[in-house]
Short mmCIF file of C-alpha atoms in Angstrom, two decimals:
data_model
loop_
_atom_site.label_atom_id
_atom_site.label_comp_id
_atom_site.label_asym_id
_atom_site.label_seq_id
_atom_site.Cartn_x
_atom_site.Cartn_y
_atom_site.Cartn_z
CA UNK A 556 -3.60 33.62 60.29
CA UNK A 557 -7.74 32.94 60.00
CA UNK A 558 -8.76 29.71 61.01
CA UNK A 559 -10.76 27.19 59.39
CA UNK A 560 -13.99 25.50 60.19
CA UNK A 561 -14.14 22.30 58.59
CA UNK A 562 -16.70 20.45 60.62
CA UNK A 563 -19.93 22.39 61.49
CA UNK A 564 -22.89 20.82 60.16
CA UNK A 565 -23.02 18.91 63.25
CA UNK A 566 -24.21 21.72 65.30
CA UNK A 567 -27.48 22.27 62.88
CA UNK A 568 -29.18 18.71 64.00
CA UNK A 569 -28.61 19.80 68.07
CA UNK A 570 -32.43 20.32 69.27
CA UNK A 571 -31.45 22.13 71.92
CA UNK A 572 -30.05 25.15 68.68
CA UNK A 573 -32.50 25.09 66.94
CA UNK A 574 -35.53 25.37 69.24
CA UNK A 575 -33.93 28.34 70.57
CA UNK A 576 -33.66 29.66 66.89
CA UNK A 577 -37.04 29.35 66.32
CA UNK A 578 -36.89 30.55 69.85
CA UNK A 579 -34.95 34.09 68.23
CA UNK A 580 -37.71 34.08 65.62
CA UNK A 581 -40.58 34.69 67.45
CA UNK A 582 -39.49 37.34 69.30
CA UNK A 583 -38.18 38.85 65.71
CA UNK A 584 -39.94 41.99 64.38
CA UNK A 585 -41.81 39.83 61.40
CA UNK A 586 -42.66 37.02 63.16
CA UNK A 587 -46.55 37.28 62.50
CA UNK A 588 -45.30 38.10 59.17
CA UNK A 589 -46.53 34.58 57.22
CA UNK A 590 -43.86 33.08 54.44
CA UNK A 591 -45.12 31.39 51.50
CA UNK A 592 -47.14 28.13 53.06
CA UNK A 593 -48.52 30.56 54.70
CA UNK A 594 -47.55 29.21 58.78
CA UNK A 595 -46.41 32.22 61.72
CA UNK A 596 -44.25 31.19 64.19
CA UNK A 597 -47.66 31.22 66.28
CA UNK A 598 -48.29 28.14 64.09
CA UNK A 599 -45.36 27.08 64.48
CA UNK A 600 -45.32 27.08 67.32
CA UNK A 601 -48.11 25.64 68.85
CA UNK A 602 -46.58 22.19 66.81
CA UNK A 603 -43.25 23.46 68.46
CA UNK A 604 -41.75 19.85 69.27
CA UNK A 605 -42.73 18.18 66.18
CA UNK A 606 -42.14 20.87 64.39
CA UNK A 607 -38.52 20.36 65.83
CA UNK A 608 -37.71 16.73 64.84
CA UNK A 609 -38.95 16.59 61.16
CA UNK A 610 -36.25 19.25 61.25
CA UNK A 611 -33.77 17.56 62.46
CA UNK A 612 -35.28 14.00 60.90
CA UNK A 613 -34.81 16.56 57.41
CA UNK A 614 -31.06 17.93 58.32
CA UNK A 615 -29.58 14.65 59.54
CA UNK A 616 -30.93 13.04 56.45
CA UNK A 617 -30.00 15.74 53.88
CA UNK A 618 -33.79 16.02 52.14
CA UNK A 619 -34.92 19.72 54.33
CA UNK A 620 -35.94 21.88 51.37
CA UNK A 621 -36.01 25.73 51.87
CA UNK A 622 -39.61 26.17 50.54
CA UNK A 623 -39.49 29.50 47.79
CA UNK A 624 -39.78 33.09 49.60
CA UNK A 625 -42.60 35.03 49.50
CA UNK A 626 -41.60 38.28 48.16
CA UNK A 627 -43.57 41.92 48.02
CA UNK A 628 -42.44 44.83 47.83
CA UNK A 629 -42.52 48.09 49.70
CA UNK A 630 -42.31 51.71 48.74
CA UNK A 631 -38.61 53.18 49.91
CA UNK A 632 -38.92 56.47 51.13
CA UNK A 633 -36.65 58.66 48.54
CA UNK A 634 -38.67 56.78 45.67
CA UNK A 635 -38.68 53.53 44.19
CA UNK A 636 -39.51 49.77 45.49
CA UNK A 637 -37.89 47.70 47.84
CA UNK A 638 -38.43 43.81 47.51
CA UNK A 639 -38.53 42.46 50.51
CA UNK A 640 -38.20 38.99 50.92
CA UNK A 641 -40.25 36.36 53.74
CA UNK A 642 -38.47 32.98 54.03
CA UNK A 643 -41.15 30.12 55.37
CA UNK A 644 -41.13 29.98 59.06
CA UNK A 645 -39.36 26.63 59.68
CA UNK A 646 -36.50 28.12 57.21
CA UNK A 647 -36.30 31.01 59.56
CA UNK A 648 -35.34 29.05 62.58
CA UNK A 649 -32.91 27.28 60.00
CA UNK A 650 -31.01 30.08 58.51
CA UNK A 651 -30.71 32.12 62.70
CA UNK A 652 -29.29 28.53 63.74
CA UNK A 653 -26.92 28.91 60.77
CA UNK A 654 -26.38 32.69 61.44
CA UNK A 655 -25.97 31.57 64.72
CA UNK A 656 -23.17 29.55 64.38
CA UNK A 657 -21.84 31.70 61.61
CA UNK A 658 -22.21 34.86 63.09
CA UNK A 659 -18.73 34.72 65.82
CA UNK A 660 -16.45 32.77 63.15
CA UNK A 661 -16.70 35.46 61.30
CA UNK A 662 -17.87 39.59 62.63
CA UNK A 663 -14.56 38.90 64.66
CA UNK A 664 -12.28 39.67 62.02
CA UNK A 665 -15.05 42.60 59.97
CA UNK A 666 -14.43 46.56 58.90
CA UNK A 667 -13.38 47.63 62.34
CA UNK A 668 -15.24 50.66 61.05
CA UNK A 669 -18.83 48.23 59.43
CA UNK A 670 -21.41 48.92 61.29
CA UNK A 671 -24.59 46.84 60.18
CA UNK A 672 -25.56 43.88 61.32
CA UNK A 673 -22.84 43.52 64.09
CA UNK A 674 -23.70 42.77 67.45
CA UNK A 675 -23.41 45.61 70.03
CA UNK A 676 -23.36 47.70 67.22
CA UNK A 677 -25.73 50.65 65.61
CA UNK A 678 -26.23 53.20 63.53
CA UNK A 679 -25.44 55.59 66.18
CA UNK A 680 -21.76 54.78 66.52
CA UNK A 681 -21.08 54.31 62.45
CA UNK A 682 -22.36 58.56 62.51
CA UNK A 683 -20.49 58.44 65.46
CA UNK A 684 -17.63 57.09 63.88
CA UNK A 685 -17.81 59.42 60.51
CA UNK A 686 -18.15 62.81 62.72
CA UNK A 687 -14.79 61.25 64.50
CA UNK A 688 -13.62 61.64 60.65
CA UNK A 689 -14.83 65.05 60.19
CA UNK A 690 -14.25 67.02 63.21
CA UNK A 691 -11.11 65.60 64.78
CA UNK A 692 -9.00 63.60 61.76
CA UNK A 693 -9.95 66.89 59.25
CA UNK A 694 -11.16 64.48 56.50
CA UNK A 695 -13.85 66.79 55.42
CA UNK A 696 -14.43 65.41 51.89
CA UNK A 697 -16.51 62.69 52.00
CA UNK A 698 -17.75 60.64 48.91
CA UNK A 699 -21.11 58.95 49.63
CA UNK A 700 -21.57 55.82 47.72
CA UNK A 701 -25.18 54.29 46.78
CA UNK A 702 -25.30 51.15 45.96
CA UNK A 703 -28.54 49.85 42.99
CA UNK A 704 -30.38 46.79 44.88
CA UNK A 705 -27.02 45.66 47.16
CA UNK A 706 -29.07 42.93 48.62
CA UNK A 707 -30.49 42.12 44.95
CA UNK A 708 -27.37 41.80 43.10
CA UNK A 709 -24.21 39.38 44.75
CA UNK A 710 -23.71 37.06 43.48
CA UNK A 711 -24.61 33.85 44.29
CA UNK A 712 -20.98 31.75 42.95
CA UNK A 713 -19.19 34.98 45.04
CA UNK A 714 -21.21 35.15 48.26
CA UNK A 715 -20.15 31.17 48.73
CA UNK A 716 -16.33 31.92 46.97
CA UNK A 717 -16.33 34.38 50.22
CA UNK A 718 -16.90 32.14 53.04
CA UNK A 719 -14.77 29.31 51.85
CA UNK A 720 -12.45 30.85 53.07
CA UNK A 721 -12.56 30.51 56.57
CA UNK A 722 -15.88 27.18 56.66
CA UNK A 723 -14.97 24.89 54.08
CA UNK A 724 -17.88 22.24 55.87
CA UNK A 725 -19.90 20.57 52.66
CA UNK A 726 -23.30 20.59 54.19
CA UNK A 727 -23.01 24.33 56.12
CA UNK A 728 -21.32 25.08 52.00
CA UNK A 729 -24.35 24.04 50.23
CA UNK A 730 -27.09 24.15 52.35
CA UNK A 731 -26.55 27.70 52.31
CA UNK A 732 -26.43 27.66 48.43
CA UNK A 733 -29.98 26.09 48.44
CA UNK A 734 -30.98 28.87 50.11
CA UNK A 735 -30.00 31.59 47.78
CA UNK A 736 -31.04 29.35 44.76
CA UNK A 737 -34.66 28.69 46.72
CA UNK A 738 -36.36 30.90 44.36
CA UNK A 739 -39.01 33.35 44.67
CA UNK A 740 -42.37 33.98 44.55
CA UNK A 741 -44.61 37.12 43.29
CA UNK A 742 -48.42 36.99 44.08
CA UNK A 743 -48.35 32.54 43.89
CA UNK A 744 -46.22 32.25 41.02
CA UNK A 745 -42.58 30.67 41.31
CA UNK A 746 -39.48 32.20 40.16
CA UNK A 747 -36.12 31.14 39.46
CA UNK A 748 -32.97 33.49 41.69
CA UNK A 749 -29.89 32.45 39.88
CA UNK A 750 -28.40 35.71 42.05
CA UNK A 751 -29.17 38.16 45.04
CA UNK A 752 -29.77 37.01 48.81
CA UNK A 753 -33.34 37.87 49.89
CA UNK A 754 -33.52 41.08 51.72
CA UNK A 755 -35.24 40.42 54.78
CA UNK A 756 -34.14 36.58 55.09
CA UNK A 757 -32.32 35.66 58.99
CA UNK A 758 -29.27 34.79 57.25
CA UNK A 759 -29.35 37.86 54.49
CA UNK A 760 -26.92 40.61 56.50
CA UNK A 761 -24.69 38.08 57.42
CA UNK A 762 -24.15 37.41 53.50
CA UNK A 763 -23.48 40.40 52.59
CA UNK A 764 -21.75 41.75 54.96
CA UNK A 765 -19.07 39.00 54.29
CA UNK A 766 -19.38 39.59 50.32
CA UNK A 767 -18.54 43.31 51.31
CA UNK A 768 -15.93 42.66 53.73
CA UNK A 769 -13.37 42.38 50.83
CA UNK A 770 -14.40 45.81 49.92
CA UNK A 771 -13.77 47.33 53.05
CA UNK A 772 -10.90 45.33 53.58
CA UNK A 773 -9.15 46.59 50.38
CA UNK A 774 -9.97 49.87 50.98
CA UNK A 775 -8.51 50.02 54.77
CA UNK A 776 -5.49 48.40 52.64
CA UNK A 777 -5.02 50.67 50.12
CA UNK A 778 -5.23 53.83 53.19
CA UNK A 779 -9.14 54.42 52.23
CA UNK A 780 -11.21 56.62 55.47
CA UNK A 781 -14.97 54.57 55.35
CA UNK A 782 -18.09 54.28 56.97
CA UNK A 783 -19.99 51.78 56.34
CA UNK A 784 -23.71 50.05 57.69
CA UNK A 785 -24.69 47.51 55.07
CA UNK A 786 -25.09 49.24 51.86
CA UNK A 787 -24.58 52.84 53.55
CA UNK A 788 -21.02 53.10 52.83
CA UNK A 789 -18.64 57.09 53.42
CA UNK A 790 -15.73 57.50 52.15
CA UNK A 791 -13.74 60.13 54.12
CA UNK A 792 -10.51 61.74 53.12
CA UNK A 793 -8.37 66.01 53.46
CA UNK A 794 -8.84 66.82 49.86
CA UNK A 795 -11.69 66.73 47.31
CA UNK A 796 -8.84 65.68 44.85
CA UNK A 797 -8.13 62.12 46.78
CA UNK A 798 -12.21 61.54 47.12
CA UNK A 799 -12.05 61.88 43.39
CA UNK A 800 -9.59 59.44 43.14
CA UNK A 801 -11.34 57.16 46.29
CA UNK A 802 -14.49 57.39 44.67
CA UNK A 803 -13.10 55.57 41.11
CA UNK A 804 -10.97 52.98 43.71
CA UNK A 805 -14.18 52.43 44.73
CA UNK A 806 -16.36 52.21 41.74
CA UNK A 807 -14.13 50.62 40.50
CA UNK A 808 -14.36 47.46 43.68
CA UNK A 809 -17.25 47.07 43.53
CA UNK A 810 -18.43 47.00 39.74
CA UNK A 811 -15.66 44.70 38.44
CA UNK A 812 -14.52 42.59 41.44
CA UNK A 813 -18.26 41.96 43.40
CA UNK A 814 -20.31 42.50 40.12
CA UNK A 815 -22.10 45.50 41.97
CA UNK A 816 -24.06 48.50 40.08
CA UNK A 817 -23.33 51.48 41.88
CA UNK A 818 -25.36 54.31 41.02
CA UNK A 819 -23.27 57.09 39.14
CA UNK A 820 -26.20 59.56 39.95
CA UNK A 821 -27.28 59.86 43.67
CA UNK A 822 -23.05 59.21 44.20
CA UNK A 823 -21.72 62.08 45.16
CA UNK A 824 -18.70 64.07 46.68
CA UNK A 825 -19.47 66.27 49.01
CA UNK A 826 -17.45 69.26 51.46
CA UNK A 827 -19.08 68.78 54.52
CA UNK A 828 -19.55 72.43 54.98
CA UNK A 829 -22.73 71.29 52.92
CA UNK A 830 -23.15 68.40 55.48
CA UNK A 831 -23.04 64.65 54.77
CA UNK A 832 -26.09 63.09 55.25
CA UNK A 833 -24.83 59.23 56.23
CA UNK A 834 -28.22 57.07 58.78
CA UNK A 835 -30.69 59.60 58.92
CA UNK A 836 -28.66 62.82 59.46
CA UNK A 837 -26.38 65.71 58.44
CA UNK A 838 -22.59 65.16 59.64
CA UNK A 839 -21.52 69.10 59.37
CA UNK A 840 -18.09 70.76 61.00
CA UNK A 841 -19.99 71.29 64.46
CA UNK A 842 -23.22 70.27 64.10
CA UNK A 843 -25.48 67.05 63.24
CA UNK A 844 -28.84 68.05 61.70
CA UNK A 845 -31.99 65.19 61.53
CA UNK A 846 -32.67 65.32 57.41
CA UNK A 847 -35.18 67.32 56.46
CA UNK A 848 -37.55 63.67 54.67
CA UNK A 849 -36.51 62.46 58.00
CA UNK A 850 -38.11 65.09 59.81
CA UNK A 851 -41.21 65.04 57.22
CA UNK A 852 -41.09 60.82 57.68
CA UNK A 853 -41.88 62.00 61.66
CA UNK A 854 -44.64 64.64 60.92
CA UNK A 855 -46.59 62.73 59.13
CA UNK A 856 -46.57 59.37 61.26
CA UNK A 857 -47.92 62.20 63.98
CA UNK A 858 -50.91 64.09 62.02
CA UNK A 859 -52.15 60.09 60.72
CA UNK A 860 -52.06 58.74 64.60
CA UNK A 861 -54.38 62.82 65.63
CA UNK A 862 -56.42 62.98 62.66
CA UNK A 863 -59.06 65.27 63.80
CA UNK A 864 -62.19 63.62 62.10
CA UNK A 865 -60.34 59.95 63.48
CA UNK A 866 -63.22 58.87 66.47
CA UNK A 867 -61.35 57.71 68.69
CA UNK A 868 -60.53 59.00 72.24
CA UNK A 869 -56.85 61.08 73.24
CA UNK A 870 -55.98 58.22 75.71
CA UNK A 871 -55.77 55.61 72.75
CA UNK A 872 -53.93 59.05 70.60
CA UNK A 873 -51.21 58.70 72.78
CA UNK A 874 -50.42 55.53 73.37
CA UNK A 875 -50.04 55.47 69.85
CA UNK A 876 -48.16 58.51 69.94
CA UNK A 877 -46.04 57.36 72.31
CA UNK A 878 -44.23 54.57 71.30
CA UNK A 879 -43.44 57.09 67.52
CA UNK A 880 -42.48 60.07 69.82
CA UNK A 881 -40.07 56.95 72.25
CA UNK A 882 -38.87 55.57 68.91
CA UNK A 883 -37.82 59.36 66.88
CA UNK A 884 -35.98 60.57 70.47
CA UNK A 885 -33.75 58.17 71.39
CA UNK A 886 -32.56 57.38 68.04
CA UNK A 887 -31.71 60.91 66.74
CA UNK A 888 -30.59 62.35 70.39
CA UNK A 889 -26.79 62.02 68.40
CA UNK A 890 -27.65 65.17 66.17
CA UNK A 891 -27.78 68.30 67.69
CA UNK A 892 -32.36 69.42 67.81
CA UNK A 893 -33.22 70.65 71.36
CA UNK A 894 -34.67 73.18 69.47
CA UNK A 895 -35.97 71.12 66.59
CA UNK A 896 -37.63 69.69 69.57
CA UNK A 897 -38.99 72.13 71.53
CA UNK A 898 -40.73 73.48 67.99
CA UNK A 899 -42.81 69.45 66.76
CA UNK A 900 -43.60 69.54 71.03
CA UNK A 901 -45.28 72.43 70.31
CA UNK A 902 -46.88 71.74 67.38
CA UNK A 903 -48.10 68.32 68.88
CA UNK A 904 -49.38 69.70 71.66
CA UNK A 905 -51.55 72.01 69.27
CA UNK A 906 -52.81 68.67 67.13
CA UNK A 907 -53.43 67.52 70.59
CA UNK A 908 -55.51 70.24 71.44
CA UNK A 909 -57.13 70.04 67.71
CA UNK A 910 -57.74 66.70 68.92
CA UNK A 911 -59.58 67.57 71.49
CA UNK A 912 -62.21 70.39 70.68
CA UNK A 913 -63.08 68.10 68.01
CA UNK A 914 -64.16 65.38 70.03
CA UNK A 915 -65.82 67.70 72.22
CA UNK A 916 -67.90 68.95 69.48
CA UNK A 917 -69.22 71.84 70.87
CA UNK A 918 -68.22 74.75 72.49
CA UNK A 919 -70.81 74.55 75.67
CA UNK A 920 -68.08 71.39 76.57
CA UNK A 921 -65.47 73.22 75.95
CA UNK A 922 -66.42 76.39 77.66
CA UNK A 923 -67.53 73.70 81.12
CA UNK A 924 -63.93 72.89 80.89
CA UNK A 925 -62.56 76.15 81.92
CA UNK A 926 -65.09 77.50 83.87
CA UNK A 927 -63.60 74.51 86.59
CA UNK A 928 -59.98 75.47 86.01
CA UNK A 929 -62.04 78.78 86.62
CA UNK A 930 -62.56 80.69 84.43
CA UNK A 931 -65.54 82.80 84.12
CA UNK A 932 -65.04 84.93 81.62
CA UNK A 933 -67.63 85.65 78.28
CA UNK A 934 -65.71 84.16 75.06
CA UNK A 935 -66.94 83.36 72.08
CA UNK A 936 -68.28 80.87 70.32
CA UNK A 937 -65.67 78.74 68.44
CA UNK A 938 -65.79 76.26 65.66
CA UNK A 939 -64.97 73.28 67.20
CA UNK A 940 -63.67 71.18 64.02
CA UNK A 941 -61.23 74.57 62.41
CA UNK A 942 -57.60 74.34 63.05
CA UNK A 943 -57.49 77.43 64.21
CA UNK A 944 -59.44 77.35 67.20
CA UNK A 945 -56.32 74.68 68.10
CA UNK A 946 -55.00 78.09 68.52
CA UNK A 947 -57.45 79.89 70.13
CA UNK A 948 -57.43 81.78 73.85
CA UNK A 949 -59.61 79.54 75.05
CA UNK A 950 -57.85 75.75 73.99
CA UNK A 951 -54.22 76.62 75.15
CA UNK A 952 -56.87 78.24 78.73
CA UNK A 953 -58.29 74.57 78.72
CA UNK A 954 -56.06 72.10 77.45
CA UNK A 955 -52.19 74.07 79.37
CA UNK A 956 -48.55 72.78 77.99
CA UNK A 957 -48.85 70.09 81.45
CA UNK A 958 -51.34 69.29 79.75
CA UNK A 959 -50.81 66.17 77.77
CA UNK A 960 -47.60 65.59 79.77
CA UNK A 961 -50.59 64.81 82.57
CA UNK A 962 -52.27 62.49 80.36
CA UNK A 963 -49.09 60.90 79.88
CA UNK A 964 -47.48 62.37 76.21
CA UNK A 965 -43.76 61.50 75.76
CA UNK A 966 -41.68 64.27 76.19
CA UNK A 967 -39.65 65.14 73.49
CA UNK A 968 -37.01 67.58 76.27
CA UNK A 969 -36.43 65.89 78.00
CA UNK A 970 -34.34 63.53 75.96
CA UNK A 971 -30.79 65.03 76.01
CA UNK A 972 -28.78 65.55 71.83
CA UNK A 973 -26.03 65.45 70.63
CA UNK A 974 -25.58 62.49 72.40
CA UNK A 975 -23.40 60.12 70.49
CA UNK A 976 -21.82 57.32 72.26
CA UNK A 977 -17.83 56.84 71.66
CA UNK A 978 -17.09 55.94 68.14
CA UNK A 979 -15.76 52.21 67.80
#
């Protein structure tokens, strides 16, 4: 039987715990983004001793009150918008300290096929588990569940009830409820939050995992194989009829018991021979491919960085390009994409040649480069700003394939592909 915790609030009152929480907030992506009060992590850090003393006092005297979350919207890759909530830095610190207390309590009991927002777990491991089910367990029919605005629809009473199963400390539960009900700032106007946990809040990922674990465990109890990463859910089955039945069961649990909304139009049953889309890849019975939309998004980023009309020098272009290439390669190395990486590098080198030609501006500078390399043949002049010119013999001779690497360009083809971590 799982342990029940009755006294945890005192841990929040330890100044060292809050200081450690702030260190994590400062390292996190988005540390430079202010909440509704306009304060950044750097601003908080300039008066760290005073800020931490104030938080300890407010938490001890129960006068602490979270500030409304600043709401922003960002476009979703598949269309539409996603709401993000940006708490004030002081609230992020308290949430991080609370997360440090609660994560070790809840995480060990989560479903083994839940991977999102958990220490030591990753997207690649989730893909590895789905691949294992499809290729070794012969569960080749998949239900791809789509939840509509999952974070925005979490029921506050169910959240608190889910946490209360393990944590009975009333002060901790009251603090969580305050975070849930602190409201949002939309263009400076306050609005109440009666449902949902803001996506972007430090504590929200754990809340969503605690909330959705009820679904995970019920599916496990009914004998269904699932893989879940946050609100991306796959159910793997041996036959189409089993998959259709699993979809009905899952929909009933999510909508009737957890009060979420399943997007019926985007939830579908598919055989692995057609490719099971999950976390940016398509898992087939023998191969794993990168989804076309992910390739298109990557190429769009490269195009923005390598615009021929930009005056940025090539060294800076490569410096800006390398993190994009490295991130793409290291994430998608789980796919069988060696050939694709080769094609992409050829295209990237051509874009860099086009960029350099535009920077040279005059054919005379190109011809000088060729003479320096030992080419003394008569060559026709080319238009330096045309895309077609980047594939000319002059461009290839003056800037051979080894040239970008010599300038420090990260090579996608150096990464071993088709590599999945061991499924856990």
